[in-house]
C-alpha cells in the first residue's frame, strides 16, 4: 500500500447533493451580481446627470433626491449580491472539504495490519485502519527491572514467534522510562526485520546483552519465595540458609548480586530438603 492510496469511500450522497445545489446557486448568484452591477452603473450615471442638471436649476430638488435614492438602492443591491457570492463560495468550500473527507486515504506507505471498516456500517471516532509504516513491525516485550537496567536502544534481538520455526531478528527501538505500577514490568519496543507478518502473535525475545563477569549459581540451588530468593551454604558442618539478591537468569544459571561469595560452599540438590542449622557435609559425588 502506497501513500495517498484510497483505502475506503464513505457514503457522500448527501454532501454531493448539497455541493451540486450550491454550485447551481452560485451560477444564479453570479447572474444576479452582473444585473446588480449594471443597475448600479446606470443609477450612478443617472445621479451624475441629475447633479449637473440641478446645478443649472434644470430639475427640482425632489428629482435630485429620487436619483440619490435610486443610486443608494442600487449600491445596496450590489453589496448584497457580492455578499451572497461570498456566502455561497464558503458553503461550496465546506462541501468540497466534506467530499474530500469521504475518501479515506493512506497517510503513509506501509502495510495494513488491521481493518475495522465495514460496508454499510456507521463511522465513529475510532480508527478504520491500522497501518505499519513502511511495513515495519514492532514487538512489545515485558521485562522486569533487573533486565530493563541492562537493555539499551540499538541492541540486537531475536524473537522466537510461537509456531514459527525460524527466529526473527530485530533491534531495540525504545526502552521505557517507567514501569507498570501493578505488574512491575516495563515494555521494551523492538523493531523486527523482514516483511510484516505474524501480526497479533506472541513471541519469546532474546536480547543480546554485553558480556560481563558475575557470580552465578545453578538454578536448582536457588529457591524463590514470597520473602525473596534463598540458597543453602555449608558452614562448619551445618546447613545455613542465606537470603540472596539475584540478577539475570539464563542457561540454567542465576546471577547472584549479594548474599554469598565465591568461597562459600553451596548445597545443590538437597538444598530444599535441608533445614537451617542441620548437620551437613560434602557428598562424595
Short mmCIF file of C-alpha atoms in Angstrom, two decimals, residues 2-282:
data_model
loop_
_atom_site.label_atom_id
_atom_site.label_comp_id
_atom_site.label_asym_id
_atom_site.label_seq_id
_atom_site.Cartn_x
_atom_site.Cartn_y
_atom_site.Cartn_z
CA UNK A 2 1.34 3.41 -1.05
CA UNK A 3 0.92 6.86 0.49
CA UNK A 4 -2.14 8.59 -0.98
CA UNK A 5 -3.88 5.34 -1.91
CA UNK A 6 -7.65 5.28 -1.29
CA UNK A 7 -8.48 2.69 1.36
CA UNK A 8 -12.23 3.26 1.62
CA UNK A 9 -15.03 5.51 0.37
CA UNK A 10 -17.63 6.84 2.78
CA UNK A 11 -21.21 7.48 1.68
CA UNK A 12 -21.26 11.08 0.44
CA UNK A 13 -24.60 11.24 -1.39
CA UNK A 14 -25.98 13.94 0.92
CA UNK A 15 -22.85 16.06 0.73
CA UNK A 16 -22.67 15.63 -3.07
CA UNK A 17 -26.26 16.81 -3.42
CA UNK A 18 -25.50 19.85 -1.28
CA UNK A 19 -22.41 20.59 -3.35
CA UNK A 20 -24.37 20.40 -6.62
CA UNK A 21 -27.11 22.59 -5.16
CA UNK A 22 -24.65 25.26 -4.03
CA UNK A 23 -22.82 25.14 -7.36
CA UNK A 24 -26.09 25.83 -9.18
CA UNK A 25 -26.94 28.59 -6.69
CA UNK A 26 -23.56 30.16 -7.38
CA UNK A 27 -24.35 30.46 -11.09
CA UNK A 28 -27.65 32.19 -10.29
CA UNK A 29 -25.88 34.49 -7.82
CA UNK A 30 -23.30 35.45 -10.45
CA UNK A 31 -26.10 36.40 -12.84
CA UNK A 32 -27.74 38.49 -10.10
CA UNK A 33 -24.39 40.15 -9.43
CA UNK A 34 -24.00 41.11 -13.09
CA UNK A 35 -27.50 42.57 -13.09
CA UNK A 36 -26.77 44.45 -9.86
CA UNK A 37 -23.57 45.85 -11.36
CA UNK A 38 -25.41 47.05 -14.45
CA UNK A 39 -28.19 48.63 -12.38
CA UNK A 40 -25.71 50.38 -10.11
CA UNK A 41 -23.70 51.70 -13.08
CA UNK A 42 -26.89 53.05 -14.62
CA UNK A 43 -28.05 54.66 -11.36
CA UNK A 44 -24.59 56.14 -10.81
CA UNK A 45 -24.65 57.75 -14.26
CA UNK A 46 -28.21 58.98 -13.70
CA UNK A 47 -27.21 60.59 -10.39
CA UNK A 48 -24.28 62.37 -12.05
CA UNK A 49 -26.60 63.80 -14.73
CA UNK A 50 -29.10 64.80 -12.09
CA UNK A 51 -26.45 66.68 -10.13
CA UNK A 52 -25.34 68.52 -13.26
CA UNK A 53 -28.94 69.49 -14.09
CA UNK A 54 -29.65 70.51 -10.53
CA UNK A 55 -26.62 72.80 -10.59
CA UNK A 56 -28.20 74.53 -13.61
CA UNK A 57 -31.61 74.69 -11.89
CA UNK A 58 -32.92 72.42 -14.69
CA UNK A 59 -34.56 69.90 -12.30
CA UNK A 60 -36.19 70.17 -8.94
CA UNK A 61 -34.61 69.16 -5.65
CA UNK A 62 -37.18 66.37 -5.38
CA UNK A 63 -35.96 64.83 -8.65
CA UNK A 64 -32.36 65.02 -7.38
CA UNK A 65 -33.37 63.23 -4.19
CA UNK A 66 -35.02 60.49 -6.23
CA UNK A 67 -31.81 59.99 -8.22
CA UNK A 68 -29.85 59.80 -4.96
CA UNK A 69 -32.27 57.22 -3.57
CA UNK A 70 -32.07 55.05 -6.70
CA UNK A 71 -28.28 55.14 -6.60
CA UNK A 72 -28.24 54.20 -2.89
CA UNK A 73 -30.68 51.33 -3.51
CA UNK A 74 -28.63 50.04 -6.45
CA UNK A 75 -25.46 50.21 -4.34
CA UNK A 76 -27.12 48.24 -1.54
CA UNK A 77 -28.33 45.60 -4.04
CA UNK A 78 -24.81 45.32 -5.45
CA UNK A 79 -23.29 44.83 -1.98
CA UNK A 80 -25.95 42.24 -1.16
CA UNK A 81 -25.18 40.33 -4.38
CA UNK A 82 -21.48 40.33 -3.53
CA UNK A 83 -22.19 39.08 0.00
CA UNK A 84 -24.36 36.30 -1.40
CA UNK A 85 -21.50 35.21 -3.67
CA UNK A 86 -19.11 35.10 -0.69
CA UNK A 87 -21.60 33.09 1.37
CA UNK A 88 -22.16 30.52 -1.38
CA UNK A 89 -18.41 30.26 -2.00
CA UNK A 90 -17.90 29.45 1.69
CA UNK A 91 -20.63 26.77 1.54
CA UNK A 92 -19.05 25.24 -1.57
CA UNK A 93 -15.64 25.20 0.09
CA UNK A 94 -17.13 23.40 3.11
CA UNK A 95 -18.88 20.88 0.85
CA UNK A 96 -15.63 20.25 -1.03
CA UNK A 97 -13.85 19.64 2.27
CA UNK A 98 -16.53 17.15 3.33
CA UNK A 99 -16.32 15.41 -0.04
CA UNK A 100 -12.56 15.12 0.40
CA UNK A 101 -13.04 13.54 3.81
CA UNK A 102 -15.32 10.93 2.27
CA UNK A 103 -12.21 9.28 0.83
CA UNK A 104 -10.10 7.51 3.45
CA UNK A 105 -6.55 7.95 2.12
CA UNK A 106 -3.40 6.25 3.37
CA UNK A 107 -1.24 8.91 5.11
CA UNK A 108 1.94 6.83 4.73
CA UNK A 109 3.24 3.87 2.76
CA UNK A 110 3.18 0.57 4.60
CA UNK A 111 1.10 -2.49 5.35
CA UNK A 112 -2.48 -2.57 6.67
CA UNK A 113 -2.33 -4.61 9.87
CA UNK A 114 -5.96 -4.21 10.93
CA UNK A 115 -9.19 -3.19 9.19
CA UNK A 116 -12.23 -2.12 11.17
CA UNK A 117 -14.16 -0.54 8.28
CA UNK A 118 -17.24 -2.49 7.21
CA UNK A 119 -19.55 -1.90 4.27
CA UNK A 120 -22.74 -0.19 5.40
CA UNK A 121 -21.52 0.46 8.94
CA UNK A 122 -21.69 3.88 10.58
CA UNK A 123 -18.36 5.56 11.21
CA UNK A 124 -17.27 6.85 14.60
CA UNK A 125 -14.17 8.43 16.06
CA UNK A 126 -12.27 5.12 16.02
CA UNK A 127 -9.55 4.32 13.51
CA UNK A 128 -10.81 2.48 10.43
CA UNK A 129 -7.37 1.07 9.54
CA UNK A 130 -4.11 0.36 11.36
CA UNK A 131 -1.00 0.79 9.22
CA UNK A 132 2.54 -0.40 9.84
CA UNK A 133 4.57 2.45 8.36
CA UNK A 134 7.00 1.21 5.69
CA UNK A 135 5.99 -2.33 6.65
CA UNK A 136 7.92 -2.16 9.93
CA UNK A 137 6.52 -4.49 12.60
CA UNK A 138 7.09 -3.77 16.26
CA UNK A 139 7.10 -6.21 19.14
CA UNK A 140 6.31 -5.20 22.71
CA UNK A 141 8.28 -7.27 25.25
CA UNK A 142 7.65 -7.32 29.01
CA UNK A 143 10.83 -7.05 31.10
CA UNK A 144 11.46 -6.76 34.83
CA UNK A 145 13.59 -4.10 36.49
CA UNK A 146 16.77 -6.21 36.56
CA UNK A 147 16.60 -6.92 32.86
CA UNK A 148 15.50 -3.40 31.97
CA UNK A 149 18.60 -1.89 33.54
CA UNK A 150 20.78 -3.82 31.08
CA UNK A 151 18.88 -3.02 27.88
CA UNK A 152 19.87 -0.15 25.60
CA UNK A 153 18.41 1.24 22.38
CA UNK A 154 20.00 -0.33 19.31
CA UNK A 155 20.79 -3.70 20.89
CA UNK A 156 20.25 -6.74 18.66
CA UNK A 157 17.38 -9.07 19.47
CA UNK A 158 15.84 -12.29 18.25
CA UNK A 159 12.14 -13.07 18.53
CA UNK A 160 11.03 -16.67 18.59
CA UNK A 161 7.43 -16.41 17.46
CA UNK A 162 5.16 -19.23 18.56
CA UNK A 163 4.52 -21.85 15.86
CA UNK A 164 7.25 -20.35 13.65
CA UNK A 165 10.46 -22.34 13.22
CA UNK A 166 12.95 -19.59 12.39
CA UNK A 167 13.65 -16.72 14.79
CA UNK A 168 13.06 -13.16 13.54
CA UNK A 169 15.87 -10.67 14.03
CA UNK A 170 15.35 -7.13 15.20
CA UNK A 171 16.70 -4.23 17.25
CA UNK A 172 15.60 -2.47 20.41
CA UNK A 173 13.81 0.73 19.37
CA UNK A 174 12.57 2.08 22.69
CA UNK A 175 13.33 1.42 26.35
CA UNK A 176 10.63 2.66 28.77
CA UNK A 177 11.48 5.25 31.39
CA UNK A 178 8.86 3.92 33.81
CA UNK A 179 7.26 0.62 34.74
CA UNK A 180 3.70 -0.53 35.27
CA UNK A 181 2.87 0.01 38.93
CA UNK A 182 0.76 -3.15 39.20
CA UNK A 183 2.79 -5.69 37.21
CA UNK A 184 6.21 -4.09 37.92
CA UNK A 185 7.10 -4.74 34.29
CA UNK A 186 8.31 -2.41 31.57
CA UNK A 187 7.52 -2.74 27.87
CA UNK A 188 10.54 -2.69 25.55
CA UNK A 189 9.73 -1.91 21.90
CA UNK A 190 11.61 -3.98 19.33
CA UNK A 191 11.52 -3.32 15.57
CA UNK A 192 11.56 -6.63 13.68
CA UNK A 193 13.25 -7.22 10.34
CA UNK A 194 11.56 -8.65 7.26
CA UNK A 195 8.04 -8.40 5.91
CA UNK A 196 5.03 -7.51 8.00
CA UNK A 197 3.77 -10.89 9.20
CA UNK A 198 2.64 -12.61 12.36
CA UNK A 199 0.54 -9.61 13.44
CA UNK A 200 -1.01 -10.26 16.85
CA UNK A 201 1.22 -13.26 17.58
CA UNK A 202 3.08 -13.96 20.81
CA UNK A 203 6.83 -14.44 21.00
CA UNK A 204 9.76 -15.02 23.31
CA UNK A 205 12.56 -12.49 22.86
CA UNK A 206 16.27 -12.83 23.46
CA UNK A 207 18.22 -9.56 23.59
CA UNK A 208 21.98 -9.69 23.08
CA UNK A 209 23.37 -8.03 26.24
CA UNK A 210 27.05 -7.16 26.60
CA UNK A 211 29.11 -9.86 28.28
CA UNK A 212 30.33 -9.36 31.86
CA UNK A 213 31.74 -11.47 34.68
CA UNK A 214 29.42 -12.30 37.56
CA UNK A 215 28.89 -14.81 40.36
CA UNK A 216 26.19 -17.34 39.44
CA UNK A 217 24.56 -20.40 40.97
CA UNK A 218 22.77 -23.30 39.30
CA UNK A 219 19.04 -22.58 39.26
CA UNK A 220 18.35 -25.73 41.31
CA UNK A 221 20.42 -24.31 44.17
CA UNK A 222 18.16 -21.26 44.50
CA UNK A 223 14.65 -21.24 45.87
CA UNK A 224 12.31 -18.31 45.28
CA UNK A 225 9.67 -17.48 47.89
CA UNK A 226 7.39 -14.59 48.74
CA UNK A 227 10.11 -13.36 51.12
CA UNK A 228 12.77 -13.40 48.41
CA UNK A 229 15.44 -15.72 46.98
CA UNK A 230 17.35 -18.15 49.22
CA UNK A 231 20.18 -20.62 48.91
CA UNK A 232 21.82 -23.00 51.42
CA UNK A 233 25.53 -22.95 52.20
CA UNK A 234 27.50 -25.46 54.23
CA UNK A 235 29.47 -23.80 57.01
CA UNK A 236 31.15 -25.58 59.94
CA UNK A 237 29.39 -28.82 59.08
CA UNK A 238 25.95 -27.25 59.25
CA UNK A 239 23.43 -26.01 56.69
CA UNK A 240 22.89 -22.25 56.73
CA UNK A 241 20.04 -20.62 54.82
CA UNK A 242 21.12 -17.42 53.11
CA UNK A 243 18.90 -14.77 51.56
CA UNK A 244 20.43 -13.60 48.33
CA UNK A 245 19.84 -10.85 45.80
CA UNK A 246 19.57 -12.24 42.30
CA UNK A 247 20.03 -10.72 38.88
CA UNK A 248 19.79 -12.15 35.40
CA UNK A 249 18.76 -15.74 34.70
CA UNK A 250 19.95 -17.68 31.66
CA UNK A 251 21.01 -21.15 30.60
CA UNK A 252 20.07 -22.74 33.92
CA UNK A 253 22.08 -20.20 35.96
CA UNK A 254 21.02 -17.42 38.30
CA UNK A 255 23.19 -14.35 38.78
CA UNK A 256 23.93 -13.61 42.46
CA UNK A 257 24.44 -9.95 43.24
CA UNK A 258 24.85 -10.33 47.01
CA UNK A 259 24.38 -12.87 49.82
CA UNK A 260 27.12 -15.40 49.03
CA UNK A 261 30.74 -15.19 47.96
CA UNK A 262 32.80 -17.27 45.56
CA UNK A 263 34.42 -19.11 48.50
CA UNK A 264 31.14 -20.33 50.02
CA UNK A 265 30.14 -24.00 49.66
CA UNK A 266 26.60 -24.08 48.32
CA UNK A 267 24.23 -27.02 48.68
CA UNK A 268 22.99 -28.09 45.29
CA UNK A 269 20.49 -30.92 45.00
CA UNK A 270 19.47 -31.29 48.68
CA UNK A 271 19.08 -27.59 49.42
CA UNK A 272 15.29 -27.74 49.58
CA UNK A 273 15.38 -30.78 51.90
CA UNK A 274 17.84 -29.42 54.46
CA UNK A 275 16.65 -27.20 57.30
CA UNK A 276 18.60 -24.29 58.64
CA UNK A 277 21.12 -25.47 61.26
CA UNK A 278 21.02 -29.16 60.43
CA UNK A 279 24.23 -31.12 60.06
CA UNK A 280 25.54 -31.20 56.51
CA UNK A 281 28.64 -32.34 54.76
CA UNK A 282 30.00 -32.52 51.27
#
